[in-house]
XYZ file of C-alpha atoms in Angstrom:
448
model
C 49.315 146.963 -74.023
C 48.558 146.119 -70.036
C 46.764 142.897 -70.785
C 49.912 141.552 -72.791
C 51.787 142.015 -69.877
C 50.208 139.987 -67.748
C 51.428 136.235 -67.120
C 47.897 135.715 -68.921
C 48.650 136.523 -72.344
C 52.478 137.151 -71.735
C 53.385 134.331 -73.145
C 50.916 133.640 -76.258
C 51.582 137.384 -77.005
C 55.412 136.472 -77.512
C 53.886 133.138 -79.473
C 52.223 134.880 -81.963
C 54.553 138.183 -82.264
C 51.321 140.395 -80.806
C 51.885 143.717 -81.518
C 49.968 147.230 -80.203
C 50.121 149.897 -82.058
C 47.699 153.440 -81.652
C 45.033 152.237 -84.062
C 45.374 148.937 -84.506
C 46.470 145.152 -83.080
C 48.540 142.567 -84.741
C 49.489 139.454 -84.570
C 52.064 138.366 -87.336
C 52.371 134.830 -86.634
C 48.509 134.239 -87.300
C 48.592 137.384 -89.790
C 45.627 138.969 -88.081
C 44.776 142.568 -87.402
C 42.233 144.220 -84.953
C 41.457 147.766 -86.283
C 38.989 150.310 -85.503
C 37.704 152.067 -88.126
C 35.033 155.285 -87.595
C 32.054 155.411 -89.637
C 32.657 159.148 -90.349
C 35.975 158.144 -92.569
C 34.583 155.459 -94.928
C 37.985 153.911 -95.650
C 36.709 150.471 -96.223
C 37.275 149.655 -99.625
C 40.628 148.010 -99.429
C 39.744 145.627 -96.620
C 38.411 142.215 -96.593
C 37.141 141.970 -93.033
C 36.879 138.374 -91.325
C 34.228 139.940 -88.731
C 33.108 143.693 -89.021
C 31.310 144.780 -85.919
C 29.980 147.933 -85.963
C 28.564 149.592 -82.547
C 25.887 151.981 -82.615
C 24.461 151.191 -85.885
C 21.031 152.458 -85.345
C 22.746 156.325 -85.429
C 23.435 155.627 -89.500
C 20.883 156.828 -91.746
C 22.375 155.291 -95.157
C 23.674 151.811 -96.258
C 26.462 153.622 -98.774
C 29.379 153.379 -96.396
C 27.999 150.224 -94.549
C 27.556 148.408 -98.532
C 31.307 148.570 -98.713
C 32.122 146.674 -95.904
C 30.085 144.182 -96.621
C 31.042 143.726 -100.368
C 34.287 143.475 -99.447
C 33.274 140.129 -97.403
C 32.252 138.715 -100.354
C 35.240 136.424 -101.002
C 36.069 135.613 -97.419
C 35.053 132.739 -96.009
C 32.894 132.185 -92.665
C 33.008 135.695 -92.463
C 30.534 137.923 -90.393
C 29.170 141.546 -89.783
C 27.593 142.337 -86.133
C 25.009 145.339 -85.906
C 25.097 146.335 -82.172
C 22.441 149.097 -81.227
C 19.832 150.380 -79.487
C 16.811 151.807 -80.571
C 17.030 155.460 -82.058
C 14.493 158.278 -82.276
C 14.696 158.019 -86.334
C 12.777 154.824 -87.081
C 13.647 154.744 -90.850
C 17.610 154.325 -90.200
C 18.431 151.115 -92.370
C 18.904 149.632 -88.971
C 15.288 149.356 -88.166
C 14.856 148.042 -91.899
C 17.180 145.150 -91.265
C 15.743 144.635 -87.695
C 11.955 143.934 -89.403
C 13.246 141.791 -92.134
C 15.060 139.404 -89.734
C 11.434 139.276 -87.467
C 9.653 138.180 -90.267
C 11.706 136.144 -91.259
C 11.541 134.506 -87.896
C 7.863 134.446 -87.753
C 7.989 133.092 -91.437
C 10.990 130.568 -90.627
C 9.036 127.761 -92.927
C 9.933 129.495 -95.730
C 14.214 129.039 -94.761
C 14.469 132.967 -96.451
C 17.369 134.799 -94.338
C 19.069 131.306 -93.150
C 22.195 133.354 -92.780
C 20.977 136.032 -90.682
C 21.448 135.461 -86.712
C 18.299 138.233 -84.670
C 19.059 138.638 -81.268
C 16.458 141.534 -80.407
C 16.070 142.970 -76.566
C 12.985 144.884 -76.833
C 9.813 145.631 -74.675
C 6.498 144.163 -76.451
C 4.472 147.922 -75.680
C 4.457 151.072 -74.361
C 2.553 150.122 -71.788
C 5.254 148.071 -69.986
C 6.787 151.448 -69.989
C 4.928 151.668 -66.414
C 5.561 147.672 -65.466
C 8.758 147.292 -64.029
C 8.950 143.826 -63.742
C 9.268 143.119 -67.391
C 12.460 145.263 -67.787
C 14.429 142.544 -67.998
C 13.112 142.213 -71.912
C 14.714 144.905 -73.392
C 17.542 144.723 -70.161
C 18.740 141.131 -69.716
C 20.962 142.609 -67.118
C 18.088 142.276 -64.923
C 18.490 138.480 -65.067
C 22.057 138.919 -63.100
C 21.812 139.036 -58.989
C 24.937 141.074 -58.816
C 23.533 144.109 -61.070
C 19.920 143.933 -60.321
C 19.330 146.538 -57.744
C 21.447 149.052 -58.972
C 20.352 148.757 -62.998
C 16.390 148.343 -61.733
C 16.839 151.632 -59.481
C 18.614 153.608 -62.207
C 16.075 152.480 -64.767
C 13.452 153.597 -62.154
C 15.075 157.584 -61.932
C 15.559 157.936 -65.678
C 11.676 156.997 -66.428
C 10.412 159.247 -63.007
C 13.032 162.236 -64.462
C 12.044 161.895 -68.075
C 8.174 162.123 -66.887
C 8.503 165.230 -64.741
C 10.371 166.867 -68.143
C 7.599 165.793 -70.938
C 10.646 163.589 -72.500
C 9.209 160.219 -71.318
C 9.918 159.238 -75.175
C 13.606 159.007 -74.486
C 13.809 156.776 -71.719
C 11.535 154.082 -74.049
C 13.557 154.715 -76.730
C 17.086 154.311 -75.522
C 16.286 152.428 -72.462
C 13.153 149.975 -73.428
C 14.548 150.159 -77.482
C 11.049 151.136 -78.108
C 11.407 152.435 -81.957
C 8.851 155.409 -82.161
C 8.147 158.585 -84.361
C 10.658 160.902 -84.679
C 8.580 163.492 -82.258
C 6.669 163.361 -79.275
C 4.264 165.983 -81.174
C 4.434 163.113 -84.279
C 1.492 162.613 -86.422
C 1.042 159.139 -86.567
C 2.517 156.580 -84.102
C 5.087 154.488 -85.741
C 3.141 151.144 -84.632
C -0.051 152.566 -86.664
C 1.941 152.961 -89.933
C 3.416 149.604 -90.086
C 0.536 148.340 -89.045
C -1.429 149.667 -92.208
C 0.658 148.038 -94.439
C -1.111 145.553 -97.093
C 1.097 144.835 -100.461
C -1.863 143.668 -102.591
C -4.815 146.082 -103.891
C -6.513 146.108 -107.444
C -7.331 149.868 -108.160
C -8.785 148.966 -111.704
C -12.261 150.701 -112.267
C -11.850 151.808 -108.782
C -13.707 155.686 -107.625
C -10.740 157.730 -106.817
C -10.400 160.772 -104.647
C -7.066 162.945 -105.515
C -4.919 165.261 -104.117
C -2.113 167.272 -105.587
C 1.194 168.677 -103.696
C 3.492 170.652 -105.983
C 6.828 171.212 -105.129
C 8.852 174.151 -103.463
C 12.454 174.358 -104.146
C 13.891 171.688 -102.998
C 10.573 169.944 -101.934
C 8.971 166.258 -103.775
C 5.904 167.030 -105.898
C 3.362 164.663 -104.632
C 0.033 162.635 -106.446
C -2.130 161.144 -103.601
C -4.619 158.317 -104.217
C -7.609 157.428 -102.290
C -10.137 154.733 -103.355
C -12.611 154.560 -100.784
C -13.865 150.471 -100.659
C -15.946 148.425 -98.044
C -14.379 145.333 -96.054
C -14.778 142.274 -94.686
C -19.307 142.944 -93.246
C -19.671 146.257 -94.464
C -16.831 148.156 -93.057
C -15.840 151.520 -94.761
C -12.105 151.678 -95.487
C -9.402 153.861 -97.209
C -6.861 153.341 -99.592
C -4.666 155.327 -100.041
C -1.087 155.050 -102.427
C 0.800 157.882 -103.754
C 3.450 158.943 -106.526
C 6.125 161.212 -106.196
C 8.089 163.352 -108.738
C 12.086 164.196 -107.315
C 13.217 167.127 -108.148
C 17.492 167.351 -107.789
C 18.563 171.099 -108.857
C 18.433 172.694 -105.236
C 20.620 169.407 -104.151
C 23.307 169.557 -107.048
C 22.209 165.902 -108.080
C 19.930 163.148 -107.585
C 22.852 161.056 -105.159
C 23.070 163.953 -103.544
C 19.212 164.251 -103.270
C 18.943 160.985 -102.200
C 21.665 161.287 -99.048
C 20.060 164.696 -98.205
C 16.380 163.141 -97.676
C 17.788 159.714 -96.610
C 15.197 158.027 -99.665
C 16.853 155.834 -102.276
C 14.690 157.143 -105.442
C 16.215 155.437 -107.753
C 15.457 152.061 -106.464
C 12.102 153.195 -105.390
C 11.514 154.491 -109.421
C 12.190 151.150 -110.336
C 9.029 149.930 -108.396
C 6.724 152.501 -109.415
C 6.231 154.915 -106.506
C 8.252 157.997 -107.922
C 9.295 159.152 -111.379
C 12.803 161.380 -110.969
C 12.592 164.554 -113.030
C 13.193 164.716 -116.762
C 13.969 168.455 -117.077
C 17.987 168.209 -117.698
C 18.241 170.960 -114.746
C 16.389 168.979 -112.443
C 13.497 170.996 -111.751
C 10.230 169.629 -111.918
C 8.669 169.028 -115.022
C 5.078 169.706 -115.418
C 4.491 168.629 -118.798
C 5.941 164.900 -117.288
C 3.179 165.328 -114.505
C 0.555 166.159 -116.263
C 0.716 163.404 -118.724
C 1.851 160.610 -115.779
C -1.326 161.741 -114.353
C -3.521 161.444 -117.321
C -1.825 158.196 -118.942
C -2.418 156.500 -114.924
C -5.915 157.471 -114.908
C -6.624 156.220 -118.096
C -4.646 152.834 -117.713
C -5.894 152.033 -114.451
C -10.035 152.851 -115.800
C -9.746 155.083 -112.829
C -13.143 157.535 -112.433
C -11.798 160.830 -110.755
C -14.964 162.013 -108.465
C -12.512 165.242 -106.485
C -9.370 166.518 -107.164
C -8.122 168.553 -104.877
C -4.858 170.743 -104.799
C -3.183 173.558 -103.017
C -5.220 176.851 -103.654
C -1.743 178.426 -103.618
C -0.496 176.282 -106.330
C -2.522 177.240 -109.456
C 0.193 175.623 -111.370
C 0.390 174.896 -115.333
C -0.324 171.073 -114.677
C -4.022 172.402 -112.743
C -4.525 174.661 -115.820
C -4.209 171.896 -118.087
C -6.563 169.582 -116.048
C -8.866 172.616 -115.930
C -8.802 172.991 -119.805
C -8.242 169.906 -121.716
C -10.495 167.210 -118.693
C -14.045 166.941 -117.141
C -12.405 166.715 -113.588
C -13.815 167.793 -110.742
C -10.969 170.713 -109.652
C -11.280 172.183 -105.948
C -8.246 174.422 -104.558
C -8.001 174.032 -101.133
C -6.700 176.969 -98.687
C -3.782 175.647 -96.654
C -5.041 177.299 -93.550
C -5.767 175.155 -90.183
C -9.572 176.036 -90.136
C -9.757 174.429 -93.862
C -7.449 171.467 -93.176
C -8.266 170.613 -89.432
C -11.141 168.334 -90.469
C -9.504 165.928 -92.964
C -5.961 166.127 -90.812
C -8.217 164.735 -87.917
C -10.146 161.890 -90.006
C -6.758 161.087 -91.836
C -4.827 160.344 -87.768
C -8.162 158.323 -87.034
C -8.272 156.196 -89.703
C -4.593 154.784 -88.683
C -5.365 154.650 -85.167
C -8.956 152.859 -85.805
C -6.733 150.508 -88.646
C -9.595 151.558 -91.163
C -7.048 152.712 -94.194
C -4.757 150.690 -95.819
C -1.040 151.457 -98.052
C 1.315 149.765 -99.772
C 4.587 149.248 -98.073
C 5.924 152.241 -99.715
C 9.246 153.698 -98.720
C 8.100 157.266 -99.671
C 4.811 157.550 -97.908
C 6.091 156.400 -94.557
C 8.617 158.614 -94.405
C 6.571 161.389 -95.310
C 4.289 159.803 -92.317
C 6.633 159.900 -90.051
C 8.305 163.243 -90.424
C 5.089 164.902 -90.127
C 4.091 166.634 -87.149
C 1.154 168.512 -85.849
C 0.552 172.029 -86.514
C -2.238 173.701 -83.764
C -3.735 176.926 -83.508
C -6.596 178.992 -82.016
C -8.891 177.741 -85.181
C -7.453 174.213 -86.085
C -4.477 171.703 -86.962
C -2.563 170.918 -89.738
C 0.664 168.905 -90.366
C 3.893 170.373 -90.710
C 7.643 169.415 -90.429
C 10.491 170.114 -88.407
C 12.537 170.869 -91.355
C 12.812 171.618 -94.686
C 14.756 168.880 -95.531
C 12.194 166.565 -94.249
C 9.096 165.729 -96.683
C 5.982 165.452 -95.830
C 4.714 166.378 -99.434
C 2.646 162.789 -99.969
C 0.971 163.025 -96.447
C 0.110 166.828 -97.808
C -1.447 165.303 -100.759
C -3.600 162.597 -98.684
C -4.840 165.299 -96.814
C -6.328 167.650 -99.506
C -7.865 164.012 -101.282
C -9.150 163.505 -98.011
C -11.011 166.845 -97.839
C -13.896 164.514 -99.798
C -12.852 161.541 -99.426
C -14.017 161.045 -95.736
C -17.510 161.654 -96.635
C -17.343 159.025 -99.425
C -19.701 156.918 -97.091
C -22.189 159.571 -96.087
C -25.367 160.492 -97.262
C -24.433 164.122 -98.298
C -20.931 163.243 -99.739
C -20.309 163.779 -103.005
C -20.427 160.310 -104.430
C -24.314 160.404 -103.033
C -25.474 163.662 -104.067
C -27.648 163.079 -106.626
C -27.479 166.654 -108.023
C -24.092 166.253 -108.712
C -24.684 163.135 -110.092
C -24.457 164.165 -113.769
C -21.577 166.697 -112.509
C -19.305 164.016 -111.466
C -19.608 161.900 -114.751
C -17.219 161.578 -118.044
C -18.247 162.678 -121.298
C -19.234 159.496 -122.487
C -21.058 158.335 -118.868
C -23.466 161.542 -119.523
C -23.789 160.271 -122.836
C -24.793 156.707 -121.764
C -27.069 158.184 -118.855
C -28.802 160.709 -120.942
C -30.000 157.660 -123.207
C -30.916 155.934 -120.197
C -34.212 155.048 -118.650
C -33.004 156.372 -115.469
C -32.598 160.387 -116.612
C -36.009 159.742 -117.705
C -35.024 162.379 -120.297
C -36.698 159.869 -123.106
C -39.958 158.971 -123.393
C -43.594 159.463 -124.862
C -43.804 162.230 -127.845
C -40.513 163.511 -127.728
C -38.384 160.688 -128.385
C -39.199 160.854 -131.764
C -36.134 162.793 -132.979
């Protein structure tokens, strides 16, 4: 209301009848309206916005409300919708998602995807330049002006020494170097070692497979983890490991509800394989759907199951039918520190050391991210800050991993010849019995 005042805009205000009003501008001669709109309220649906610009983004954690602004663009012309933010302390925000796409699309510009996507990104390179002043001006381009130098540099300066002397350095390269990280300075896994262990394309067929079993707790995923120990480019050992999820939706009232409460969109993420939602019509988990997932993937995939291991708490039907009706090898596994320390340890390394490998899987790096570490007089283990954060698939990896890290050593299982007949099928005992190699045949007493 001051600016149209002003021999400025006095005049074009009376041009184009401007009017100010509590919420909203308008200018009836050019029939356009400048309206702000909060996130919390939703009340997009009956607007066709020219240009939506929405500050702050990276605090959202769902597209549902931000979907309806932009379908509502649909039929506008040279229209446009500005994401403003800085870096938040939850790296899975859809945000972040968009952010990544429009980088690779930059780095991948030959192939013209995302022509109609504008990146302009203000970001440090590393945490390192968290101590290297003189490349502020990356994620501050601030810096670059004479009149605001001094006074921005020097503030930056006291927010990084005051965040150091409290332990919180995390927040000062998160809001003020939009560093994305993990959601907890006592995090797992760096974010930057996750991504990094991303690799879309791996043939599993015939492969030796390590598994681990999480079953669900109320309101909690039950998770099937997959690790198929395989040797690299000169001999290097690596890890592979891929999961699949069963949602559960009865402590959440539905699965949309399920889906807003964990910030996951299952339904989509059924569609490419990486979770099954629940069958039972009360939306508890359904064993009977488990078990035979389980046993219809193995077979399909010619997948030879060497460990299996599971919480020793969680004796459930599914175990007992593996235990009854299949020749796999079955370990429970005590979810105590002292038990868990050593694969939780080997698991962290292998992501820092780049030596294991997953699909880009919406699921497992969330479950990756939200863990954090559990320590004790006796060991570690991971845990989570709340219950409505999962961290059921990196539970899973863990217990597969109780064998799987020795897949390359003389005494693990895969090498111990007195297991050797132990770990086989049915029909691989069968095969090796008639074998030269059992040296079970031979001389007068093949004659049978």
């Amino acid at each position: 209301k001051y600016i149209v005042k002003t021999d400025m805009f006095k005049d074009y205000a009376a041009t184009v009848d401007f009017k100010a009003q509590s919420d909203q501008m308008i200018m009836k001669e050019k029939n356009n309206v400048l309206r702000a709109i909060s996130h919390e309220s939703g009340q997009y649906d009956s607007f066709h916005f020219t240009t939506a610009i929405f500050d702050e983004i990276g605090e959202v954690k769902s597209r549902e409300k931000i979907s309806k602004i932009i379908s509502g663009q649909v039929k506008v012309p040279n229209h446009q919708f500005i994401q403003i933010s800085t870096s938040y302390p939850d790296p899975s925000v859809p945000f972040h998602e968009d952010q990544k796409m429009i980088q690779q699309a930059m780095e991948q510009d030959y192939k013209r995807d995302a022509d109609n996507f504008l990146g302009l990104i203000w970001a440090q390179d590393s945490l390192d330049e968290t101590f290297k002043p003189e490349t502020w001006y990356k994620s501050n381009p601030l810096l670059y002006l004479d009149s605001q130098k001094q006074v921005l540099m020097e503030g930056l300066q006291d927010k990084r020494d005051a965040d150091m002397l409290s332990g919180n350095v995390a927040d000062f390269q998160n809001k003020n170097l939009n560093l994305w990280l993990a959601e907890a300075t006592n995090s797992f896994l760096k974010l930057s070692d996750i991504e990094r262990a991303i690799q879309p394309n791996f043939n599993i067929e015939g492969r030796t497979v390590y598994i681990g079993y999480d079953y669900s707790m109320f309101s909690d995923n039950t998770a099937i983890a997959f690790v198929y120990p395989y040797s690299a480019n000169h001999g290097v050992p690596k890890w592979r490991v891929e999961q699949h999820s069963f949602i559960p939706w009865q402590h959440a009232g539905s699965i949309e509800a399920k889906e807003k409460q964990d910030g996951i969109n299952y339904r989509e993420l059924a569609k490419q394989g990486y979770c099954t939602i629940t069958s039972h019509p009360q939306g508890l988990i359904n064993e009977e759907q488990v078990y035979h997932w389980l046993l219809n993937y193995i077979h399909d995939n010619d997948l030879n199951v060497i460990f299996f291991g599971y919480d020793d708490w969680g004796a459930t039907t599914t175990i007992k039918q593996l235990e009854l009706n299949t020749d796999y090898p079955l370990q429970g596994i005590r979810q105590r520190t002292s038990e868990l320390k050593d694969p939780t340890k080997f698991l962290q390394k292998c992501f820092i050391e780049g030596t294991i490998t997953r699909p880009d899987d919406k699921i497992m790096e969330k479950a990756l991210m939200n863990a954090q570490i559990y320590e004790d007089k006796i060991g570690i283990q991971v845990d989570k800050a709340k219950a409505t954060l999962k961290i059921d698939v990196v539970d899973a990896i863990i217990d597969a991993m109780y064998q799987a890290m020795y897949h390359f050593e003389d005494f693990g299982i895969a090498n111990d010849k007195s297991k050797q007949v132990e770990l086989m099928t049915t029909k691989q005992v069968e095969d090796w019995y008639m074998s030269e190699e059992s040296g079970l045949l031979g001389g007068d007493f093949d004659d049978f």
